[in-house]
Amino acid sequence: MSTQYRVQNPVTDEVIETFDSATDAEVEAALAKAAAAYRDWSTRPIAERAAIVARVGELFKERKDELAAIAAEEMGKFLSEAADEAEFSGDIIGYYAEHGEEFTKDQEIPTFSEGKAVIRRLPIGPLLGIMPWNFPYYQIARFAGPNLVLGNTIILKDAEICPRSALAVQQIMDDAGVPEGVYTNLFATHDQIATIIADPRIQGVSLTGSERAGSIVGAQAGQNLKKAVLELGGSDPYILLDTDDVPAAAKLAWTTRMYNTGQACNSNKRMIIMEDIYDEFVAELEKLARAAVKSTPDNEVEGAYSAMSSRAAAEGLREQLDRAVAAGGNLRVGGELADAGAYLSPAVITDIPVGSDIYYEEFFGPVATVYKVTSDEEALELANNTQFGLGGTVFSQDTERAAAISRRLECGMANVNTPAGEGAELPFGGVKRSGFGRELGPLGMDEFVNKQLYYVEK
């Protein structure tokens, strides 16, 4: 058997443990169990499913410290951030357990005939989830929570570098009483993923990951006429029109960008700053970058930064910075690759030429990219000059001024005077090359659903 799943500590680059990929027989067994389990799970009362799923959410919270330790070793996440993620995952799952019946209730619609017309929201069958490493619990929770309550069954393919996280989630499902086959973790290969998507028992696929992965999976889903939800990359604009406290504004922008060592899809990857505060803002960022302290996941001191997810990720980001400088960018501070491990010192870069190839790329790591603008219209034009469309935010002491720009942002999530609106109840997703479909909130339970017309003639 080939071995691609592994725990490789990014702090030391040491391979701690390896796992064999699934055999083709194990893939077939997972498909058969998911299909068989669906026949029972989907016919249970939704309140019964919700009660089991509620216990899943409780276990995420009860085991948050154990889950945090796993994520810290696998991908370098600070323990506090990982524990918060596990707790938030529990909240998300609990949200759907509590509100799932409301979100799926029959919806009567007016009809011009004598009959009665109702839209029923029903499950559609076994689903495939392909999840990333950067939020190994949260990403699973927002896919599994609504779909398990709805009555779908799930085969979950997690990222190759977080197998222990995946197994810990499977254990939670088992311990909560989720029946066998309703949720199955599978260490599948890329070839096996294609086989699973093509299998007639699978009715949909959800992927969170890179633009490249999304294009491949989206094509496979389309070829096989399967419903897909894709949450891909982002190059979110973070517009600062004015402020009466530049240092505080810079610190908020910086801490937002450095969260999860900059490895978040909807992070503020392009800071767009009005010219009268630009120089002071950049100087504050440089000060924060120079004060950054290389640390480890268990030592979150002031200004600490941890390792990125892998040495390859750190080297790839450094290569992007090199290309940005070659194109005319000014790397003001940071971006230094450590001799060992997956550390790249937090960086501030300005003057990347708008329209250059590197301008359109996503910097997935601890890099603050800053642009200067002279007007609201210029800020809006720059914000929308991207192939991505995940989130965006506008800051101003004049809320309506910020709102006017936010209404014209070409993105799935527009925010005013906050880095992002986040909560189990708030939908998440994008447009353009950031993908399609929504997770979280009521919309997160309205994707993999049969919106069946039920019509009765009087």
GROMACS .gro file of C-alpha atoms in nm:
model
  458
    1MET     CA    1   0.000   0.000   0.000
    2SER     CA    2   0.112   0.354  -0.067
    3THR     CA    3   0.148   0.588   0.230
    4GLN     CA    4   0.053   0.950   0.169
    5TYR     CA    5  -0.124   1.042   0.494
    6ARG     CA    6   0.121   1.151   0.760
    7VAL     CA    7   0.172   1.357   1.073
    8GLN     CA    8   0.471   1.579   0.996
    9ASN     CA    9   0.536   1.833   1.268
   10PRO     CA   10   0.596   2.166   1.090
   11VAL     CA   11   0.798   2.300   1.383
   12THR     CA   12   1.069   2.037   1.332
   13ASP     CA   13   0.970   1.889   0.993
   14GLU     CA   14   0.987   1.548   1.161
   15VAL     CA   15   0.751   1.278   1.033
   16ILE     CA   16   0.581   1.148   1.349
   17GLU     CA   17   0.345   0.889   1.205
   18THR     CA   18   0.230   0.761   0.868
   19PHE     CA   19  -0.099   0.606   0.760
   20ASP     CA   20  -0.176   0.383   0.466
   21SER     CA   21  -0.415   0.513   0.204
   22ALA     CA   22  -0.743   0.330   0.167
   23THR     CA   23  -0.752   0.020  -0.049
   24ASP     CA   24  -1.002   0.002  -0.332
   25ALA     CA   25  -1.190  -0.257  -0.126
   26GLU     CA   26  -1.215  -0.009   0.162
   27VAL     CA   27  -1.347   0.256  -0.075
   28GLU     CA   28  -1.616   0.018  -0.199
   29ALA     CA   29  -1.706  -0.077   0.158
   30ALA     CA   30  -1.742   0.292   0.252
   31LEU     CA   31  -1.970   0.356  -0.045
   32ALA     CA   32  -2.183   0.052   0.032
   33LYS     CA   33  -2.215   0.144   0.399
   34ALA     CA   34  -2.303   0.507   0.319
   35ALA     CA   35  -2.575   0.396   0.078
   36ALA     CA   36  -2.717   0.137   0.317
   37ALA     CA   37  -2.706   0.375   0.614
   38TYR     CA   38  -2.885   0.645   0.414
   39ARG     CA   39  -3.192   0.427   0.374
   40ASP     CA   40  -3.237   0.417   0.752
   41TRP     CA   41  -3.091   0.752   0.857
   42SER     CA   42  -3.297   0.956   0.608
   43THR     CA   43  -3.626   0.804   0.726
   44ARG     CA   44  -3.572   0.872   1.096
   45PRO     CA   45  -3.756   1.171   1.242
   46ILE     CA   46  -3.541   1.481   1.214
   47ALA     CA   47  -3.565   1.531   1.591
   48GLU     CA   48  -3.400   1.192   1.642
   49ARG     CA   49  -3.115   1.278   1.405
   50ALA     CA   50  -3.077   1.621   1.566
   51ALA     CA   51  -3.044   1.470   1.913
   52ILE     CA   52  -2.752   1.253   1.799
   53VAL     CA   53  -2.590   1.543   1.616
   54ALA     CA   54  -2.630   1.764   1.923
   55ARG     CA   55  -2.418   1.514   2.114
   56VAL     CA   56  -2.153   1.540   1.842
   57GLY     CA   57  -2.137   1.914   1.907
   58GLU     CA   58  -2.108   1.862   2.281
   59LEU     CA   59  -1.816   1.622   2.235
   60PHE     CA   60  -1.627   1.874   2.021
   61LYS     CA   61  -1.644   2.114   2.315
   62GLU     CA   62  -1.566   1.854   2.580
   63ARG     CA   63  -1.257   1.739   2.388
   64LYS     CA   64  -1.136   2.080   2.272
   65ASP     CA   65  -0.799   2.056   2.448
   66GLU     CA   66  -0.729   1.711   2.308
   67LEU     CA   67  -0.832   1.826   1.960
   68ALA     CA   68  -0.615   2.137   1.995
   69ALA     CA   69  -0.307   1.933   2.077
   70ILE     CA   70  -0.359   1.723   1.765
   71ALA     CA   71  -0.397   2.024   1.534
   72ALA     CA   72  -0.095   2.194   1.689
   73GLU     CA   73   0.131   1.901   1.610
   74GLU     CA   74  -0.013   1.838   1.265
   75MET     CA   75  -0.020   2.188   1.117
   76GLY     CA   76   0.139   2.425   1.368
   77LYS     CA   77  -0.174   2.599   1.495
   78PHE     CA   78  -0.148   2.779   1.829
   79LEU     CA   79  -0.317   2.578   2.104
   80SER     CA   80  -0.550   2.863   2.197
   81GLU     CA   81  -0.662   2.910   1.837
   82ALA     CA   82  -0.713   2.535   1.792
   83ALA     CA   83  -0.917   2.505   2.111
   84ASP     CA   84  -1.132   2.801   2.003
   85GLU     CA   85  -1.179   2.631   1.665
   86ALA     CA   86  -1.295   2.307   1.827
   87GLU     CA   87  -1.539   2.498   2.048
   88PHE     CA   88  -1.673   2.696   1.751
   89SER     CA   89  -1.715   2.368   1.563
   90GLY     CA   90  -1.930   2.245   1.848
   91ASP     CA   91  -2.137   2.563   1.829
   92ILE     CA   92  -2.191   2.516   1.454
   93ILE     CA   93  -2.302   2.157   1.492
   94GLY     CA   94  -2.527   2.251   1.783
   95TYR     CA   95  -2.678   2.531   1.577
   96TYR     CA   96  -2.799   2.287   1.313
   97ALA     CA   97  -2.918   2.038   1.572
   98GLU     CA   98  -3.127   2.314   1.728
   99HIS     CA   99  -3.256   2.484   1.412
  100GLY     CA  100  -3.254   2.205   1.153
  101GLU     CA  101  -3.623   2.126   1.186
  102GLU     CA  102  -3.710   2.492   1.135
  103PHE     CA  103  -3.482   2.523   0.830
  104THR     CA  104  -3.638   2.220   0.661
  105LYS     CA  105  -4.005   2.275   0.739
  106ASP     CA  106  -4.253   2.254   0.455
  107GLN     CA  107  -4.299   2.578   0.263
  108GLU     CA  108  -4.644   2.630   0.116
  109ILE     CA  109  -4.648   2.838  -0.201
  110PRO     CA  110  -4.944   3.015  -0.361
  111THR     CA  111  -5.095   2.834  -0.657
  112PHE     CA  112  -5.344   2.955  -0.915
  113SER     CA  113  -5.513   2.616  -0.927
  114GLU     CA  114  -5.755   2.452  -0.686
  115GLY     CA  115  -5.482   2.243  -0.528
  116LYS     CA  116  -5.225   2.290  -0.252
  117ALA     CA  117  -4.856   2.326  -0.337
  118VAL     CA  118  -4.578   2.269  -0.087
  119ILE     CA  119  -4.198   2.268  -0.117
  120ARG     CA  120  -4.049   1.988   0.089
  121ARG     CA  121  -3.682   1.997   0.184
  122LEU     CA  122  -3.559   1.640   0.175
  123PRO     CA  123  -3.213   1.476   0.184
  124ILE     CA  124  -3.061   1.358  -0.143
  125GLY     CA  125  -2.829   1.074  -0.041
  126PRO     CA  126  -2.464   0.997   0.032
  127LEU     CA  127  -2.223   1.291  -0.006
  128LEU     CA  128  -1.847   1.325  -0.041
  129GLY     CA  129  -1.668   1.594   0.159
  130ILE     CA  130  -1.311   1.695   0.069
  131MET     CA  131  -1.171   1.912   0.345
  132PRO     CA  132  -0.847   2.110   0.396
  133TRP     CA  133  -0.586   2.124   0.669
  134ASN     CA  134  -0.601   2.489   0.778
  135PHE     CA  135  -0.911   2.448   0.997
  136PRO     CA  136  -0.930   2.072   1.044
  137TYR     CA  137  -1.240   2.078   1.269
  138TYR     CA  138  -1.431   2.388   1.161
  139GLN     CA  139  -1.433   2.290   0.794
  140ILE     CA  140  -1.576   1.947   0.873
  141ALA     CA  141  -1.833   2.088   1.117
  142ARG     CA  142  -1.987   2.330   0.872
  143PHE     CA  143  -2.030   2.056   0.610
  144ALA     CA  144  -2.127   1.766   0.835
  145GLY     CA  145  -2.353   1.950   1.080
  146PRO     CA  146  -2.634   2.053   0.845
  147ASN     CA  147  -2.615   1.748   0.623
  148LEU     CA  148  -2.630   1.494   0.904
  149VAL     CA  149  -2.933   1.667   1.054
  150LEU     CA  150  -3.092   1.685   0.710
  151GLY     CA  151  -3.055   1.308   0.666
  152ASN     CA  152  -2.770   1.278   0.417
  153THR     CA  153  -2.479   1.044   0.486
  154ILE     CA  154  -2.115   1.145   0.449
  155ILE     CA  155  -1.785   1.006   0.328
  156LEU     CA  156  -1.513   1.246   0.446
  157LYS     CA  157  -1.174   1.274   0.277
  158ASP     CA  158  -0.951   1.495   0.489
  159ALA     CA  159  -0.618   1.656   0.398
  160GLU     CA  160  -0.315   1.427   0.388
  161ILE     CA  161  -0.132   1.619   0.662
  162CYS     CA  162  -0.402   1.598   0.930
  163PRO     CA  163  -0.497   1.230   0.964
  164ARG     CA  164  -0.511   1.234   1.344
  165SER     CA  165  -0.759   1.522   1.333
  166ALA     CA  166  -0.969   1.321   1.092
  167LEU     CA  167  -0.961   1.013   1.313
  168ALA     CA  168  -1.047   1.222   1.620
  169VAL     CA  169  -1.359   1.353   1.445
  170GLN     CA  170  -1.455   0.998   1.345
  171GLN     CA  171  -1.419   0.895   1.710
  172ILE     CA  172  -1.647   1.180   1.816
  173MET     CA  173  -1.909   1.068   1.565
  174ASP     CA  174  -1.889   0.709   1.687
  175ASP     CA  175  -1.901   0.804   2.055
  176ALA     CA  176  -2.199   1.033   1.997
  177GLY     CA  177  -2.399   0.743   1.853
  178VAL     CA  178  -2.385   0.831   1.484
  179PRO     CA  179  -2.469   0.496   1.318
  180GLU     CA  180  -2.208   0.311   1.116
  181GLY     CA  181  -2.198   0.435   0.757
  182VAL     CA  182  -2.364   0.768   0.832
  183TYR     CA  183  -2.021   0.932   0.871
  184THR     CA  184  -1.712   0.756   0.737
  185ASN     CA  185  -1.360   0.899   0.739
  186LEU     CA  186  -1.163   0.764   0.442
  187PHE     CA  187  -0.794   0.812   0.365
  188ALA     CA  188  -0.862   0.817  -0.008
  189THR     CA  189  -0.613   0.886  -0.287
  190HIS     CA  190  -0.677   1.141  -0.560
  191ASP     CA  191  -0.758   0.865  -0.807
  192GLN     CA  192  -1.004   0.716  -0.562
  193ILE     CA  193  -1.171   1.054  -0.521
  194ALA     CA  194  -1.250   1.054  -0.892
  195THR     CA  195  -1.392   0.703  -0.857
  196ILE     CA  196  -1.611   0.805  -0.563
  197ILE     CA  197  -1.748   1.113  -0.742
  198ALA     CA  198  -1.834   0.900  -1.045
  199ASP     CA  199  -2.009   0.633  -0.837
  200PRO     CA  200  -2.389   0.651  -0.882
  201ARG     CA  201  -2.445   0.612  -0.508
  202ILE     CA  202  -2.283   0.951  -0.439
  203GLN     CA  203  -2.521   1.243  -0.494
  204GLY     CA  204  -2.299   1.543  -0.428
  205VAL     CA  205  -1.954   1.667  -0.336
  206SER     CA  206  -1.835   1.958  -0.123
  207LEU     CA  207  -1.475   2.079  -0.142
  208THR     CA  208  -1.293   2.346   0.050
  209GLY     CA  209  -0.945   2.399  -0.089
  210SER     CA  210  -0.736   2.559  -0.359
  211GLU     CA  211  -0.859   2.698  -0.686
  212ARG     CA  212  -0.672   2.419  -0.865
  213ALA     CA  213  -0.837   2.145  -0.658
  214GLY     CA  214  -1.173   2.309  -0.705
  215SER     CA  215  -1.144   2.317  -1.082
  216ILE     CA  216  -1.057   1.946  -1.089
  217VAL     CA  217  -1.333   1.835  -0.853
  218GLY     CA  218  -1.585   2.071  -1.010
  219ALA     CA  219  -1.511   1.923  -1.352
  220GLN     CA  220  -1.547   1.569  -1.219
  221ALA     CA  221  -1.876   1.656  -1.050
  222GLY     CA  222  -2.009   1.820  -1.365
  223GLN     CA  223  -1.905   1.530  -1.584
  224ASN     CA  224  -2.101   1.298  -1.356
  225LEU     CA  225  -2.397   1.535  -1.311
  226LYS     CA  226  -2.341   1.572  -0.938
  227LYS     CA  227  -2.428   1.871  -0.725
  228ALA     CA  228  -2.115   2.050  -0.598
  229VAL     CA  229  -2.030   2.319  -0.344
  230LEU     CA  230  -1.684   2.473  -0.381
  231GLU     CA  231  -1.521   2.706  -0.128
  232LEU     CA  232  -1.191   2.807  -0.282
  233GLY     CA  233  -0.927   3.075  -0.242
  234GLY     CA  234  -0.956   3.442  -0.180
  235SER     CA  235  -0.766   3.768  -0.211
  236ASP     CA  236  -0.996   3.971   0.007
  237PRO     CA  237  -0.976   4.352   0.000
  238TYR     CA  238  -0.951   4.533   0.334
  239ILE     CA  239  -1.024   4.899   0.267
  240LEU     CA  240  -0.935   5.165   0.523
  241LEU     CA  241  -1.082   5.501   0.417
  242ASP     CA  242  -1.011   5.694   0.736
  243THR     CA  243  -0.945   5.650   1.105
  244ASP     CA  244  -0.874   5.866   1.408
  245ASP     CA  245  -0.628   5.605   1.542
  246VAL     CA  246  -0.388   5.471   1.280
  247PRO     CA  247  -0.184   5.252   1.518
  248ALA     CA  248  -0.499   5.078   1.642
  249ALA     CA  249  -0.627   5.033   1.286
  250ALA     CA  250  -0.292   4.889   1.180
  251LYS     CA  251  -0.283   4.651   1.475
  252LEU     CA  252  -0.633   4.521   1.397
  253ALA     CA  253  -0.539   4.470   1.032
  254TRP     CA  254  -0.215   4.296   1.133
  255THR     CA  255  -0.364   4.061   1.391
  256THR     CA  256  -0.640   3.973   1.147
  257ARG     CA  257  -0.385   3.892   0.877
  258MET     CA  258  -0.163   3.687   1.109
  259TYR     CA  259  -0.446   3.474   1.249
  260ASN     CA  260  -0.376   3.104   1.182
  261THR     CA  261  -0.034   3.219   1.055
  262GLY     CA  262  -0.210   3.391   0.765
  263GLN     CA  263  -0.355   3.064   0.638
  264ALA     CA  264  -0.723   3.150   0.607
  265CYS     CA  265  -0.925   3.174   0.285
  266ASN     CA  266  -1.102   3.494   0.387
  267SER     CA  267  -0.806   3.671   0.543
  268ASN     CA  268  -0.739   4.037   0.457
  269LYS     CA  269  -0.488   3.964   0.182
  270ARG     CA  270  -0.495   4.307   0.016
  271MET     CA  271  -0.492   4.610   0.246
  272ILE     CA  272  -0.610   4.915   0.053
  273ILE     CA  273  -0.527   5.234   0.242
  274MET     CA  274  -0.616   5.597   0.172
  275GLU     CA  275  -0.308   5.805   0.091
  276ASP     CA  276  -0.329   6.048   0.383
  277ILE     CA  277  -0.286   5.767   0.638
  278TYR     CA  278  -0.090   5.522   0.421
  279ASP     CA  279   0.266   5.606   0.531
  280GLU     CA  280   0.184   5.592   0.902
  281PHE     CA  281  -0.018   5.272   0.855
  282VAL     CA  282   0.266   5.095   0.673
  283ALA     CA  283   0.518   5.214   0.932
  284GLU     CA  284   0.300   5.064   1.207
  285LEU     CA  285   0.280   4.733   1.020
  286GLU     CA  286   0.659   4.729   0.982
  287LYS     CA  287   0.695   4.789   1.356
  288LEU     CA  288   0.462   4.497   1.431
  289ALA     CA  289   0.643   4.272   1.185
  290ARG     CA  290   0.983   4.351   1.336
  291ALA     CA  291   0.846   4.276   1.681
  292ALA     CA  292   0.716   3.935   1.573
  293VAL     CA  293   0.856   3.648   1.779
  294LYS     CA  294   0.921   3.304   1.637
  295SER     CA  295   0.746   3.059   1.864
  296THR     CA  296   0.579   2.721   1.895
  297PRO     CA  297   0.211   2.627   1.919
  298ASP     CA  298   0.226   2.590   2.296
  299ASN     CA  299   0.391   2.929   2.357
  300GLU     CA  300   0.167   3.211   2.237
  301VAL     CA  301   0.353   3.513   2.371
  302GLU     CA  302   0.285   3.870   2.259
  303GLY     CA  303   0.365   3.901   1.887
  304ALA     CA  304   0.426   3.529   1.847
  305TYR     CA  305   0.408   3.356   1.511
  306SER     CA  306   0.404   2.982   1.460
  307ALA     CA  307   0.515   2.755   1.179
  308MET     CA  308   0.317   2.734   0.858
  309SER     CA  309   0.153   2.403   0.774
  310SER     CA  310   0.455   2.255   0.599
  311ARG     CA  311   0.804   2.337   0.480
  312ALA     CA  312   0.678   2.318   0.121
  313ALA     CA  313   0.413   2.581   0.197
  314ALA     CA  314   0.672   2.814   0.350
  315GLU     CA  315   0.909   2.769   0.056
  316GLY     CA  316   0.625   2.831  -0.190
  317LEU     CA  317   0.530   3.155  -0.018
  318ARG     CA  318   0.892   3.271  -0.019
  319GLU     CA  319   0.907   3.201  -0.392
  320GLN     CA  320   0.596   3.416  -0.442
  321LEU     CA  321   0.762   3.700  -0.252
  322ASP     CA  322   1.068   3.669  -0.474
  323ARG     CA  323   0.850   3.699  -0.782
  324ALA     CA  324   0.666   3.995  -0.633
  325VAL     CA  325   0.997   4.176  -0.572
  326ALA     CA  326   1.113   4.089  -0.924
  327ALA     CA  327   0.793   4.247  -1.058
  328GLY     CA  328   0.863   4.570  -0.867
  329GLY     CA  329   0.727   4.506  -0.521
  330ASN     CA  330   0.897   4.644  -0.212
  331LEU     CA  331   0.951   4.379   0.057
  332ARG     CA  332   0.993   4.613   0.351
  333VAL     CA  333   1.041   4.361   0.628
  334GLY     CA  334   1.021   3.987   0.695
  335GLY     CA  335   0.973   3.700   0.458
  336GLU     CA  336   1.281   3.522   0.587
  337LEU     CA  337   1.271   3.145   0.554
  338ALA     CA  338   1.406   2.959   0.857
  339ASP     CA  339   1.682   2.704   0.815
  340ALA     CA  340   1.460   2.431   0.957
  341GLY     CA  341   1.089   2.374   0.999
  342ALA     CA  342   0.808   2.559   0.824
  343TYR     CA  343   0.877   2.910   0.953
  344LEU     CA  344   0.855   3.224   0.741
  345SER     CA  345   0.889   3.550   0.931
  346PRO     CA  346   0.584   3.778   0.898
  347ALA     CA  347   0.629   4.013   0.603
  348VAL     CA  348   0.510   4.352   0.483
  349ILE     CA  349   0.522   4.414   0.109
  350THR     CA  350   0.407   4.719  -0.087
  351ASP     CA  351   0.413   4.849  -0.445
  352ILE     CA  352   0.326   4.519  -0.618
  353PRO     CA  353   0.231   4.642  -0.966
  354VAL     CA  354  -0.143   4.615  -1.016
  355GLY     CA  355  -0.209   4.396  -1.318
  356SER     CA  356   0.110   4.193  -1.287
  357ASP     CA  357   0.081   3.814  -1.273
  358ILE     CA  358   0.184   3.799  -0.909
  359TYR     CA  359  -0.072   4.065  -0.815
  360TYR     CA  360  -0.351   3.822  -0.901
  361GLU     CA  361  -0.214   3.538  -0.687
  362GLU     CA  362  -0.326   3.453  -0.335
  363PHE     CA  363  -0.060   3.485  -0.063
  364PHE     CA  364  -0.156   3.205   0.176
  365GLY     CA  365   0.056   3.282   0.478
  366PRO     CA  366   0.190   3.562   0.703
  367VAL     CA  367   0.224   3.836   0.442
  368ALA     CA  368   0.062   4.179   0.466
  369THR     CA  369   0.026   4.328   0.119
  370VAL     CA  370  -0.055   4.700   0.114
  371TYR     CA  371  -0.175   4.935  -0.161
  372LYS     CA  372  -0.220   5.315  -0.161
  373VAL     CA  373  -0.528   5.482  -0.313
  374THR     CA  374  -0.640   5.842  -0.348
  375SER     CA  375  -1.020   5.814  -0.367
  376ASP     CA  376  -1.316   5.595  -0.278
  377GLU     CA  377  -1.365   5.505  -0.644
  378GLU     CA  378  -1.002   5.403  -0.681
  379ALA     CA  379  -1.031   5.190  -0.369
  380LEU     CA  380  -1.341   5.016  -0.507
  381GLU     CA  381  -1.183   4.961  -0.848
  382LEU     CA  382  -0.873   4.805  -0.691
  383ALA     CA  383  -1.083   4.594  -0.453
  384ASN     CA  384  -1.275   4.440  -0.743
  385ASN     CA  385  -0.964   4.393  -0.958
  386THR     CA  386  -0.923   4.028  -0.865
  387GLN     CA  387  -1.025   3.689  -1.000
  388PHE     CA  388  -1.146   3.597  -0.652
  389GLY     CA  389  -1.462   3.705  -0.474
  390LEU     CA  390  -1.480   3.558  -0.126
  391GLY     CA  391  -1.502   3.843   0.126
  392GLY     CA  392  -1.422   4.209   0.161
  393THR     CA  393  -1.446   4.481   0.422
  394VAL     CA  394  -1.453   4.860   0.436
  395PHE     CA  395  -1.360   5.073   0.737
  396SER     CA  396  -1.460   5.436   0.789
  397GLN     CA  397  -1.577   5.661   1.069
  398ASP     CA  398  -1.861   5.745   0.829
  399THR     CA  399  -2.054   5.418   0.824
  400GLU     CA  400  -2.266   5.514   0.523
  401ARG     CA  401  -1.954   5.605   0.324
  402ALA     CA  402  -1.816   5.258   0.394
  403ALA     CA  403  -2.151   5.095   0.325
  404ALA     CA  404  -2.174   5.266  -0.013
  405ILE     CA  405  -1.851   5.095  -0.120
  406SER     CA  406  -1.940   4.763   0.040
  407ARG     CA  407  -2.259   4.741  -0.165
  408ARG     CA  408  -2.048   4.742  -0.481
  409LEU     CA  409  -1.790   4.485  -0.372
  410GLU     CA  410  -1.789   4.180  -0.600
  411CYS     CA  411  -1.774   3.920  -0.324
  412GLY     CA  412  -1.989   3.676  -0.132
  413MET     CA  413  -1.939   3.842   0.209
  414ALA     CA  414  -1.924   4.220   0.246
  415ASN     CA  415  -1.843   4.371   0.585
  416VAL     CA  416  -1.834   4.722   0.728
  417ASN     CA  417  -1.613   4.826   1.020
  418THR     CA  418  -1.520   4.469   1.114
  419PRO     CA  419  -1.268   4.230   0.960
  420ALA     CA  420  -1.545   3.973   0.905
  421GLY     CA  421  -1.891   3.885   1.021
  422GLU     CA  422  -1.849   3.538   1.171
  423GLY     CA  423  -2.088   3.305   1.349
  424ALA     CA  424  -2.267   2.975   1.306
  425GLU     CA  425  -2.570   3.169   1.183
  426LEU     CA  426  -2.386   3.376   0.918
  427PRO     CA  427  -2.354   3.223   0.567
  428PHE     CA  428  -2.005   3.178   0.423
  429GLY     CA  429  -1.911   3.158   0.054
  430GLY     CA  430  -1.797   3.347  -0.251
  431VAL     CA  431  -1.837   3.431  -0.618
  432LYS     CA  432  -1.606   3.441  -0.919
  433ARG     CA  433  -1.312   3.201  -0.877
  434SER     CA  434  -1.371   3.172  -0.504
  435GLY     CA  435  -1.630   2.907  -0.582
  436PHE     CA  436  -2.004   2.868  -0.543
  437GLY     CA  437  -2.256   2.755  -0.286
  438ARG     CA  438  -2.288   2.857   0.078
  439GLU     CA  439  -2.208   2.704   0.414
  440LEU     CA  440  -2.323   2.808   0.764
  441GLY     CA  441  -2.646   2.983   0.855
  442PRO     CA  442  -2.981   2.882   0.706
  443LEU     CA  443  -2.826   2.872   0.358
  444GLY     CA  444  -2.581   2.603   0.469
  445MET     CA  445  -2.869   2.360   0.504
  446ASP     CA  446  -3.017   2.447   0.166
  447GLU     CA  447  -2.748   2.307  -0.065
  448PHE     CA  448  -2.758   1.926  -0.070
  449VAL     CA  449  -3.135   1.912  -0.050
  450ASN     CA  450  -3.417   1.791  -0.271
  451LYS     CA  451  -3.653   2.088  -0.289
  452GLN     CA  452  -3.940   1.861  -0.381
  453LEU     CA  453  -4.271   1.997  -0.504
  454TYR     CA  454  -4.558   1.826  -0.324
  455TYR     CA  455  -4.888   1.905  -0.492
  456VAL     CA  456  -5.233   1.784  -0.391
  457GLU     CA  457  -5.539   1.848  -0.605
  458LYS     CA  458  -5.841   1.944  -0.398
   0.00000   0.00000   0.00000
